[in-house]
Coordinates of C-alpha atoms and ligand atoms in Angstrom, one line a residue:
Chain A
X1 CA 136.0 14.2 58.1
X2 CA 134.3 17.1 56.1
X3 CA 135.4 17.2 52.6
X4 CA 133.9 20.7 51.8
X5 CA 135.3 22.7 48.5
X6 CA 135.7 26.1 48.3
X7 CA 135.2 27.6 45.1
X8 CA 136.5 31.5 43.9
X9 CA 134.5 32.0 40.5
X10 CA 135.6 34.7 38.3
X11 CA 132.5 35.2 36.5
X12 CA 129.1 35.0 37.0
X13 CA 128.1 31.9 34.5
X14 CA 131.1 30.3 36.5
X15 CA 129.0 30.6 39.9
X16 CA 125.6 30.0 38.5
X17 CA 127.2 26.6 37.0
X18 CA 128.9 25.6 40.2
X19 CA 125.4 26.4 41.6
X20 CA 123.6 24.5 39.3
X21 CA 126.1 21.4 39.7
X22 CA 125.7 21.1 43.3
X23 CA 122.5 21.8 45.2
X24 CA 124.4 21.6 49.1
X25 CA 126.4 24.4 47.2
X26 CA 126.2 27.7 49.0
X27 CA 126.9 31.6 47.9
X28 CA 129.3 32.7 50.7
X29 CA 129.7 36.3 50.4
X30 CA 131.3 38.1 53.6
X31 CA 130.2 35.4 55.5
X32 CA 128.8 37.2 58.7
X33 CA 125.8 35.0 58.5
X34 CA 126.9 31.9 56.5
X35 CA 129.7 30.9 58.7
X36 CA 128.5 31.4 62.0
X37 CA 125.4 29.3 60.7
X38 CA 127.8 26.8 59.4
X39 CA 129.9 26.6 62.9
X40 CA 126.6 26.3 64.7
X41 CA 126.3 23.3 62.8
X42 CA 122.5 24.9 61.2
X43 CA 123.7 24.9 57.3
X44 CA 126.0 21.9 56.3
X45 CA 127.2 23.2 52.6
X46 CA 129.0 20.6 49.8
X47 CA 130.7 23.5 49.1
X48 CA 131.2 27.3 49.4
X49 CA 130.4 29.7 46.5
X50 CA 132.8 32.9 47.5
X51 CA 131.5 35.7 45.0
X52 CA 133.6 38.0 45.9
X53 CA 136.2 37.9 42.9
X54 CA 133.7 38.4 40.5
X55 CA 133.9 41.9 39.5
X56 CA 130.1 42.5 38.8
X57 CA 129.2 41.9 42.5
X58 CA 131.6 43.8 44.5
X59 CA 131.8 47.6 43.9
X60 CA 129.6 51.0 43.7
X61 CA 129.0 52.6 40.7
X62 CA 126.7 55.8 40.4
X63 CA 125.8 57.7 37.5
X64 CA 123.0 59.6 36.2
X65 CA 120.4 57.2 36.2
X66 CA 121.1 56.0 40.3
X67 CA 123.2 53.5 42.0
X68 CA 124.2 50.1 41.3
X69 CA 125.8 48.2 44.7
X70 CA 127.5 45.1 43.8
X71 CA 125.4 42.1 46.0
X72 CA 128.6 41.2 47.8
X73 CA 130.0 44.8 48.2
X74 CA 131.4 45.2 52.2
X75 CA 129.3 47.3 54.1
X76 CA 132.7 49.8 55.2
X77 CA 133.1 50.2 51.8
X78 CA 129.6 52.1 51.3
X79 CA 129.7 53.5 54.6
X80 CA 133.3 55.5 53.2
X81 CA 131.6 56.4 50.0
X82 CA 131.7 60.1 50.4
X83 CA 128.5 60.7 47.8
X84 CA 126.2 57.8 49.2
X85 CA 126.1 59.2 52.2
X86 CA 125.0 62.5 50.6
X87 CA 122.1 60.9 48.3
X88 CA 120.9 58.1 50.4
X89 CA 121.6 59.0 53.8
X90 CA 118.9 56.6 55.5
X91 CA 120.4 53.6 53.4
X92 CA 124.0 54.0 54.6
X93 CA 122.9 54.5 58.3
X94 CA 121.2 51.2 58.3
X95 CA 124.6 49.8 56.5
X96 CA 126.7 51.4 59.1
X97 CA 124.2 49.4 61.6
X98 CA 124.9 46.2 60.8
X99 CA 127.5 44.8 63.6
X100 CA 130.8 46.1 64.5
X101 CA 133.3 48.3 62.1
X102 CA 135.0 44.2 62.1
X103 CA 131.4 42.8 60.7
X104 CA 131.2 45.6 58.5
X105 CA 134.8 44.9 56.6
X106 CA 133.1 42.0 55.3
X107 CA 129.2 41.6 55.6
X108 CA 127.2 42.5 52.1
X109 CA 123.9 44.4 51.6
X110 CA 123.5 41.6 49.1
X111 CA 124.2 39.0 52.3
X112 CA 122.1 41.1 54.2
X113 CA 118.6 40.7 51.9
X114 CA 119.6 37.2 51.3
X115 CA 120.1 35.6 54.6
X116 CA 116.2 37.3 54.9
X117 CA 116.5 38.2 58.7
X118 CA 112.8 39.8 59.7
X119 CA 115.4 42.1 61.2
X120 CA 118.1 43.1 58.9
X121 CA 118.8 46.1 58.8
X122 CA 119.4 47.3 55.4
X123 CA 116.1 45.6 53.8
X124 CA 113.3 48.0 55.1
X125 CA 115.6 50.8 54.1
X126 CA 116.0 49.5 50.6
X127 CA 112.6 49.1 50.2
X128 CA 111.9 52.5 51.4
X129 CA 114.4 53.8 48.7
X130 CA 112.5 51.7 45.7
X131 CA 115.3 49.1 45.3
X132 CA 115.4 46.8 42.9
X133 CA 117.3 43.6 43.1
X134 CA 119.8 41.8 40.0
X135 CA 119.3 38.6 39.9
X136 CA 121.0 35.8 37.3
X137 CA 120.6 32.0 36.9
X138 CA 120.8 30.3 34.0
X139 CA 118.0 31.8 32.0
X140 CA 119.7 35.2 32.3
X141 CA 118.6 38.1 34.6
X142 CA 115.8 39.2 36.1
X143 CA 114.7 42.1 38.1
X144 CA 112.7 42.2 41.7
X145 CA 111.3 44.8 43.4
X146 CA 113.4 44.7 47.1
X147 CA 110.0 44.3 48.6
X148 CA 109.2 40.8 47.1
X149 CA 112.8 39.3 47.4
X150 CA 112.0 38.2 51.1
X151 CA 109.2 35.2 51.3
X152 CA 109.6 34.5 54.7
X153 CA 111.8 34.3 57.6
X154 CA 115.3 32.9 56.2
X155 CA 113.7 32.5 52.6
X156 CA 113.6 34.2 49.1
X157 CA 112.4 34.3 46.1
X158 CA 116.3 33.0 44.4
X159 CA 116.2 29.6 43.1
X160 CA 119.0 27.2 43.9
X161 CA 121.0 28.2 41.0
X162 CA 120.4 32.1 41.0
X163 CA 122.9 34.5 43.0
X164 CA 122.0 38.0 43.4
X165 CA 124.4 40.6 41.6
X166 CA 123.4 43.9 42.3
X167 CA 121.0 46.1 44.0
X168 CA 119.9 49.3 42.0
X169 CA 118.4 52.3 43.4
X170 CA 117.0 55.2 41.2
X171 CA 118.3 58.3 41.4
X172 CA 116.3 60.8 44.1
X173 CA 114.2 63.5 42.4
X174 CA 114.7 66.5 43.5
X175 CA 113.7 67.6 47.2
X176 CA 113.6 63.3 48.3
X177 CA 115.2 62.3 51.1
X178 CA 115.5 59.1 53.3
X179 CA 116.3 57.9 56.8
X180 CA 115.9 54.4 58.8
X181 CA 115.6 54.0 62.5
X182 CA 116.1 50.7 64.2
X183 CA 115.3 50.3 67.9
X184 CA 117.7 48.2 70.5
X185 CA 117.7 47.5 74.0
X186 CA 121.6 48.4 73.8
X187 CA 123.9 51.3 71.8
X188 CA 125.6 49.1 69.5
X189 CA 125.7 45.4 68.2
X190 CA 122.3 44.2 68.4
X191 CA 119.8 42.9 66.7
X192 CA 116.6 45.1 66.3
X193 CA 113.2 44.8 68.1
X194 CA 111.9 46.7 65.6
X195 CA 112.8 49.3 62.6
X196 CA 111.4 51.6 59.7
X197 CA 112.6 53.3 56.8
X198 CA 111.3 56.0 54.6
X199 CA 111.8 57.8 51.4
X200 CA 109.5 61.4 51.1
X201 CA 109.6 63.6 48.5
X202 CA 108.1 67.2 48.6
X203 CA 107.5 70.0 45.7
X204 CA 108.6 73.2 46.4
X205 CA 105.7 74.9 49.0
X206 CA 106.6 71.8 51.0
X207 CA 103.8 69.7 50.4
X208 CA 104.4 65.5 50.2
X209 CA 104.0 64.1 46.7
X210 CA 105.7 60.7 47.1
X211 CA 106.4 58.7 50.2
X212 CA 107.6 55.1 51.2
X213 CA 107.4 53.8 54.8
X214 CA 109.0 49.8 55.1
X215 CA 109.3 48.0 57.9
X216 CA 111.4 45.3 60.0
X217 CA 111.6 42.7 62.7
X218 CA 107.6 42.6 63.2
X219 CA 106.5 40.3 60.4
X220 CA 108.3 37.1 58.8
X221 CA 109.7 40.2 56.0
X222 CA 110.3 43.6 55.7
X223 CA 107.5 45.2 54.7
X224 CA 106.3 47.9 52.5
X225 CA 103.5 49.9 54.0
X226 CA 101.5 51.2 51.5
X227 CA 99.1 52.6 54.0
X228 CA 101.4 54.6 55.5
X229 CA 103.1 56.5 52.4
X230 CA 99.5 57.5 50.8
X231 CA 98.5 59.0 54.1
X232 CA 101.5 61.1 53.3
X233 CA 100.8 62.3 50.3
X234 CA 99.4 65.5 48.9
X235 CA 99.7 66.9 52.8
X236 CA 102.5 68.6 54.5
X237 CA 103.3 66.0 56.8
X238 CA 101.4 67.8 60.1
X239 CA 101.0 65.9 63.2
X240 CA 97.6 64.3 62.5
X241 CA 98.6 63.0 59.4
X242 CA 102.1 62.1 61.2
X243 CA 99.7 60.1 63.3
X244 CA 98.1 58.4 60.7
X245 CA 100.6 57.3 59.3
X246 CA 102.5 55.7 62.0
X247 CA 98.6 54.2 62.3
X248 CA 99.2 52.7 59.2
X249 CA 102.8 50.9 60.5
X250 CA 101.3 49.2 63.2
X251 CA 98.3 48.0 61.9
X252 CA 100.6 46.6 58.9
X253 CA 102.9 44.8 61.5
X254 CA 102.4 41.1 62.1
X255 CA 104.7 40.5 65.2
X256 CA 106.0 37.2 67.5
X257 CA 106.5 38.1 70.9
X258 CA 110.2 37.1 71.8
X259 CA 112.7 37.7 73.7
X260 CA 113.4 41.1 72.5
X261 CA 110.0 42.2 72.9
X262 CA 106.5 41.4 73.0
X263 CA 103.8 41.6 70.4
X264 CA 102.2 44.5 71.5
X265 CA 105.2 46.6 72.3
X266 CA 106.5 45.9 68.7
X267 CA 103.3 46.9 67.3
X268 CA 103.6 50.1 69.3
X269 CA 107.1 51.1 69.0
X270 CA 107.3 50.5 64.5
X271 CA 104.8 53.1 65.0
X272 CA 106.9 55.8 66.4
X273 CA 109.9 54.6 64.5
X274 CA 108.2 55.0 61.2
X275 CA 106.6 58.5 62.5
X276 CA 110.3 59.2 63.4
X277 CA 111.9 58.4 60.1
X278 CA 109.5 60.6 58.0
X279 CA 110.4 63.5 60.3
X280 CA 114.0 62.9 59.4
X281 CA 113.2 61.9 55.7
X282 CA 111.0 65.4 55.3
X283 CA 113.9 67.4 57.2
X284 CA 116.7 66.3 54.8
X285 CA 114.0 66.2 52.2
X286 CA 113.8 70.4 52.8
X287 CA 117.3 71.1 52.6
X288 CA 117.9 69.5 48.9
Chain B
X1 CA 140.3 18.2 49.8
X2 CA 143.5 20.5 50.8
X3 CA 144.3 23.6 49.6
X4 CA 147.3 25.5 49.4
X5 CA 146.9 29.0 49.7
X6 CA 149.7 31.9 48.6
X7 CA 149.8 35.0 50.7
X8 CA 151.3 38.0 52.1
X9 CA 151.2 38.0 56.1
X10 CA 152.8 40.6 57.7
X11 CA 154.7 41.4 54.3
X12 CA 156.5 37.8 53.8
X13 CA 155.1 35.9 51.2
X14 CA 153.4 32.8 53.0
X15 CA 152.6 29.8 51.6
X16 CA 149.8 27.5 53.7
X17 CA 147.5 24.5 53.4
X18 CA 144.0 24.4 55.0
X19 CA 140.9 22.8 54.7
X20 CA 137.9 24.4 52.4
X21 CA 136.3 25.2 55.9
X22 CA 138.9 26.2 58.1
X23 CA 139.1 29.6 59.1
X24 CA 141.7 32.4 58.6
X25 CA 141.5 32.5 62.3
X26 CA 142.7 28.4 62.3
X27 CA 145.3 28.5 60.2
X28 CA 147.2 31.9 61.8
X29 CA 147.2 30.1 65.4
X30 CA 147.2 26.3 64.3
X31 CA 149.0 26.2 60.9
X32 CA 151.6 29.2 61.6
X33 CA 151.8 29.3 64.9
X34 CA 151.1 33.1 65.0
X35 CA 148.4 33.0 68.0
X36 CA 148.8 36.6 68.9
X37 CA 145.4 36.8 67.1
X38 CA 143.0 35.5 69.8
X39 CA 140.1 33.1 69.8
X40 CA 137.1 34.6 71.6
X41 CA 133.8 33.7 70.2
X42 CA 134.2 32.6 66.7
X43 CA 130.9 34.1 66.1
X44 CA 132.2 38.3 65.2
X45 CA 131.1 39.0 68.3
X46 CA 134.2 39.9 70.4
X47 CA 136.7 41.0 68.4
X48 CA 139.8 39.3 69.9
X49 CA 140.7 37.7 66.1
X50 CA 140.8 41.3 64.1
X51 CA 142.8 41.0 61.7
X52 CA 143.6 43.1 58.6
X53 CA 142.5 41.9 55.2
X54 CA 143.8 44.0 51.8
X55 CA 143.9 46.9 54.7
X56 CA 140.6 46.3 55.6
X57 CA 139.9 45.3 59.7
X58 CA 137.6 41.8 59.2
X59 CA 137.2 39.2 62.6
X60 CA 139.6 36.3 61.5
X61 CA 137.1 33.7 62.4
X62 CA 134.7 34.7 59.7
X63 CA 137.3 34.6 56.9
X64 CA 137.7 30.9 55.3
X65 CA 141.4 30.2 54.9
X66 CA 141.0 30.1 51.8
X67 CA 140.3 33.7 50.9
X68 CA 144.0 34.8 51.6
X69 CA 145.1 33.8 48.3
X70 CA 146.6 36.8 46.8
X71 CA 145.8 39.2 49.3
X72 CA 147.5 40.9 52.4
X73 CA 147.1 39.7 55.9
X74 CA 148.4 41.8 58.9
X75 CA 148.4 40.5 61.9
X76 CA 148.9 42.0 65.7
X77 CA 152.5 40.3 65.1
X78 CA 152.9 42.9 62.3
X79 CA 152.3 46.2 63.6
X80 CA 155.0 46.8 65.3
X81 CA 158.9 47.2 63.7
X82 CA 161.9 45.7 64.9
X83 CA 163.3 48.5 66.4
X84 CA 160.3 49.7 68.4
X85 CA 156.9 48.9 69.5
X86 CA 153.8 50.2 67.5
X87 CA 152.7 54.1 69.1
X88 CA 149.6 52.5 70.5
X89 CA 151.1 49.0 71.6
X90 CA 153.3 51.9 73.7
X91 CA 150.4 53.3 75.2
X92 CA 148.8 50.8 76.1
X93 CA 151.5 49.7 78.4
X94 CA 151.7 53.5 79.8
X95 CA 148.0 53.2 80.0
X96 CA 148.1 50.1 81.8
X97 CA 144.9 49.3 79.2
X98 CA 144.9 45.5 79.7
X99 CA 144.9 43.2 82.2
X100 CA 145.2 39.3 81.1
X101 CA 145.8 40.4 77.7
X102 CA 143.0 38.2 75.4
X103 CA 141.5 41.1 74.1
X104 CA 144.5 43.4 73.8
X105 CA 145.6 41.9 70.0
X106 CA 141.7 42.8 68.6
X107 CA 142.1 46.2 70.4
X108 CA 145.6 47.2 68.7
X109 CA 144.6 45.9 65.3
X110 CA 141.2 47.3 65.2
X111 CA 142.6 51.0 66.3
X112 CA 145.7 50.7 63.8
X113 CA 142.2 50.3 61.2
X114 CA 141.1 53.3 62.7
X115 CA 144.2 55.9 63.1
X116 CA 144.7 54.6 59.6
X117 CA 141.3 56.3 57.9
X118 CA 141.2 58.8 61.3
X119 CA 144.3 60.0 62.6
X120 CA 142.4 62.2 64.9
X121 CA 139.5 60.6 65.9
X122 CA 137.3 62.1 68.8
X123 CA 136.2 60.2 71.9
X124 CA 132.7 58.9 70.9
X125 CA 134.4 58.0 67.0
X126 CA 136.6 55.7 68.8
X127 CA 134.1 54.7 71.4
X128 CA 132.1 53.4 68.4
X129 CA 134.3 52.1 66.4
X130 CA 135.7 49.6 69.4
X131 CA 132.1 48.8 70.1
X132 CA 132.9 45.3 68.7
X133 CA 136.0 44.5 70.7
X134 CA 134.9 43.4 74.0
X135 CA 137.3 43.4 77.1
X136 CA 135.9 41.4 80.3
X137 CA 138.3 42.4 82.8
X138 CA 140.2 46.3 81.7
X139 CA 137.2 47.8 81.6
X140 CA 137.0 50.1 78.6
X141 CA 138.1 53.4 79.4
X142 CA 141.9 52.7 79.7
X143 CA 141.5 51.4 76.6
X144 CA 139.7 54.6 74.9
X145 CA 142.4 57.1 76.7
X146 CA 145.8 54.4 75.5
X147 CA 143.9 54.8 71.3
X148 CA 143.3 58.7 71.6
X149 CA 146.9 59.2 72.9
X150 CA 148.4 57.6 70.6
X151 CA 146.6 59.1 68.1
X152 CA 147.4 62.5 69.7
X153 CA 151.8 60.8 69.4
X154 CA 151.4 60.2 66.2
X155 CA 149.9 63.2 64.8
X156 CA 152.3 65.7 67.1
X157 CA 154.6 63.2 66.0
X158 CA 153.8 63.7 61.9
X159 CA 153.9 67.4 62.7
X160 CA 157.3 67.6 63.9
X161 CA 158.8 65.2 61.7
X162 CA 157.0 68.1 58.7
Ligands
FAD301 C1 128.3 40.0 65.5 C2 127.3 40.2 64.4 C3 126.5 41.3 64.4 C4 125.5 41.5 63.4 N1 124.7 42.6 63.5 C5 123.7 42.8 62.5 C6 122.9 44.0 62.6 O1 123.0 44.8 63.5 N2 121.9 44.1 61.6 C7 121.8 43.2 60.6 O2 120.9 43.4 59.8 N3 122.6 42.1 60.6 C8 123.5 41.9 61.5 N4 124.3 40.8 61.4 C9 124.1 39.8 60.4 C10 125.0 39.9 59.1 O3 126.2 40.6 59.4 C11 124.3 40.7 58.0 O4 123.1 40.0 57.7 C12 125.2 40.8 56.8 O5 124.7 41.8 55.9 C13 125.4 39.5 56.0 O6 126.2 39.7 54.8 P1 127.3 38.7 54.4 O7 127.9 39.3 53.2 O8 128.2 38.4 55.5 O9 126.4 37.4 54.1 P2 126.9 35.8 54.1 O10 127.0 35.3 55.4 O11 128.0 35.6 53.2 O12 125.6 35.3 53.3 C14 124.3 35.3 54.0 C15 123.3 34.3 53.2 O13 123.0 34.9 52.0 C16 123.5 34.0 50.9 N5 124.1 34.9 49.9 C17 125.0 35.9 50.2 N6 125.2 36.6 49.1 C18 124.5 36.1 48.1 C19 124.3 36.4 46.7 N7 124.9 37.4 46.2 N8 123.4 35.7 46.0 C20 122.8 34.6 46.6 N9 122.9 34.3 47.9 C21 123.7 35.0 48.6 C22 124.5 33.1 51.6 O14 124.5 31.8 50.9 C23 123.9 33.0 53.0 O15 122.9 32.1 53.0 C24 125.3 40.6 62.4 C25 126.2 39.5 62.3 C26 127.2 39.3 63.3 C27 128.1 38.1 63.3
FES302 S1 136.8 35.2 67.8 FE1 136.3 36.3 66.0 S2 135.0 37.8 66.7 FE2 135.3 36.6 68.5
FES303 S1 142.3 42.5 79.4 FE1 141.2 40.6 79.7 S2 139.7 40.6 78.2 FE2 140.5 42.6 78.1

């Protein structure tokens, strides 16, 4: 006989405290991840943490400054948001990735970055956009670039008693654009071989003066590839540098050869995706 | 440790008890004896337990039970009135879109979700949007014609009635 709780905090201190008080305790959030984990028997929890009636983690609020997504936030409920779309189009493609319209009524970006697939979606595209992540625990909050949340496969840098809150993204300057591009073997509902975001920003003549490649599924995290934004920078994005670039991407990739693909055909393929989303970056980037 | 839970389903006011763990999914078919909402994988992968949530189409099997408190549930046994079957529960039949019926629930639910936000959705919208209910003996494109008709019913429909 299980004798699981479920707990509905309304507050933040609330969660970090039932946190705290039980370390089998886990955040459940939309669940996409945690409960088919749990029904496969992989995560036993004392007790489920459901965030989702505590008003700081679900809901989008944008102002001036950029966007704040509350951790547990559905993913249909940023794919609706008229103005996301407009500002961060790469970063609501990669939502709209994740699963089926059911699986996006309830999984969470936040769910997404903490369940730390290699493969989610969301998490090179985030990092591609400069996220930051919200996080709270007892001592108060701290901030984390979205690029050093992930340690490993299925690990982060959250202690027990920390939850996630938000993710923030600055505003983009003017003439910055982003896209993401995952490849499957299938149309819909799978899990990517490989993916890349990017975030490029050009002046007015159309020459590159900021750029961030990430990418997914071929190293234990996402990862940002430093290599690849600076050969962006200060050209006008022409094939050789184009080249370069998606150079940079597969020498930064660190891939397992599974069942979705090998090694080498990882290596090869974040390439072109990464070459592919700075195309589509730079395009929108042109028409802002 | 049991927990009773206070709901709307289908617009009654429902009270239930369930386990911390038990799933919304559980509770409709074994608790309330509403097992219109199918059982396929209990993984979100088939879409046979849609179900509507606060108007928003979530699988059933990755809800806990315990969620419902306070919100609104609707079920494939809510959609259509007493007087008359839902547009698209009509059109399927014409459509002949099903065959042994597991997946047909998921399917009406998950389009309601969709005519809902899109009353005139195009062929590859709704093509997408049922990517995550999975039929293993209709085939899908019975399916696809039975949503866009009814789509095309109801908004003719809307039109006249203006
Ligand atoms: C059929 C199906 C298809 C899928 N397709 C994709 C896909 O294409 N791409 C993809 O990237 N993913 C996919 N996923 C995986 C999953 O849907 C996503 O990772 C989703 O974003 C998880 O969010 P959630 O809110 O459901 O997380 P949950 O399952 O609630 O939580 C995931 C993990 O994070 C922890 N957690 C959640 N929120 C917090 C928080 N705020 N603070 C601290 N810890 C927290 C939980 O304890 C748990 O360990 C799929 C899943 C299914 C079932
Ligand atoms: S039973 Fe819920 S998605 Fe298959
Ligand atoms: S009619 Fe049998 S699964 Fe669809």
């Amino acid at each position: 006989m299980l004798s699981i709780r479920y707990e509905a905090p309304r507050s933040i201190a609330e969660a970090i405290h039932l946190l705290a008080s039980d370390p089998g305790a886990h955040v459940l959030a939309g669940g996409t991840d945690l409960l088919v984990q749990f029904r496969a028997g992989a995560k036993q929890p004392s007790a489920f943490i459901d965030v989702k009636r505590i008003p700081d983690l679900v809901g989008i609020s944008l102002d001036t400054n950029g966007l704040r997504l509350g951790a547990a936030t559905p993913a249909a409920a940023i794919c609706e948001h008229a103005e996301l779309g407009r500002l961060w189009p790469g970063l609501v493609e990669a939502v709209h990735l994740i699963g089926s319209a059911q699986i996006q009524g309830r999984g969470s970006v936040g769910g997404n970055l903490c369940n730390a697939s290699p493969a989610a979606d969301t998490t090179s595209a985030l990092i591609a956009d400069r996220a930051e992540c919200v996080i709270a625990g007892p001592g108060g909050e701290r901030v984390v670039p979205a690029e050093r949340f992930c340690t490993g496969p299925g690990t982060t840098i959250l202690r027990r008693d920390e939850l996630l809150v938000a993710v923030v993204l600055p505003r983009p300057p003017a003439r910055t654009a982003d896209a993401y591009f995952r490849l499957i073997p299938r149309s819909e509902m799978d899990i990517a071989v490989a993916g890349a975001g990017a975030s490029v920003t050009l002046d007015a003549s159309g020459t590159c003066t900021a750029a961030r490649v990430a990418v997914g599924a071929v190293a234990p995290t996402a990862l940002l590839v430093d290599a690849a934004g600076q050969a962006l920078i200060g050209t006008r994005l022409d094939e050789a540098t184009l080249s370069l670039a998606a150079a940079a991407a597969s020498a930064a990739a660190r891939p397992i050869s599974d069942k979705r693909g090998t090694a080498a055909y990882r290596r090869h393929v974040v390439g072109v995706l990464a070459k592919r989303a700075i195309v589509s970056a730079a395009a929108r980037a042109r028409e802002r | 440790m049991r927990i009773q839970v206070e709901t709307t389903l289908n617009g009654e006011p429902t009270t239930f008890l369930c386990e911390a763990h038990h799933s919304l999914l559980d509770v409709l078919r074994n608790g309330l004896g509403l097992t219109g909402t199918k059982e396929g994988c209990s993984t979100g992968d088939c879409g046979a337990c849609s179900v509507l949530m606060d108007g928003r189409l979530v699988p059933a099997c990755l809800v806990l039970a315990p969620e419902a408190q306070d919100r609104t549930v609707i079920t494939i046994e809510g959609i259509a009135t007493s007087e008359a079957l839902h547009p698209l529960q009509q059109k399927f039949l014409e459509h002949a879109a099903l065959q042994c019926g597991v997946c047909t629930p998921g399917f009406i639910v998950a389009a309601k979700a969709l005519l809902d936000a899109n009353p005139n959705p195009s062929e590859t919208e709704t093509r997408y949007w049922l990517a995550g209910n999975l039929c293993r003996c209709t085939g899908y494109d019975k399916i696809v014609r039975a949503v866009l008709d009814a789509a095309a019913e109801m908004s003719s429909g809307k039109a006249a009635a203006r």
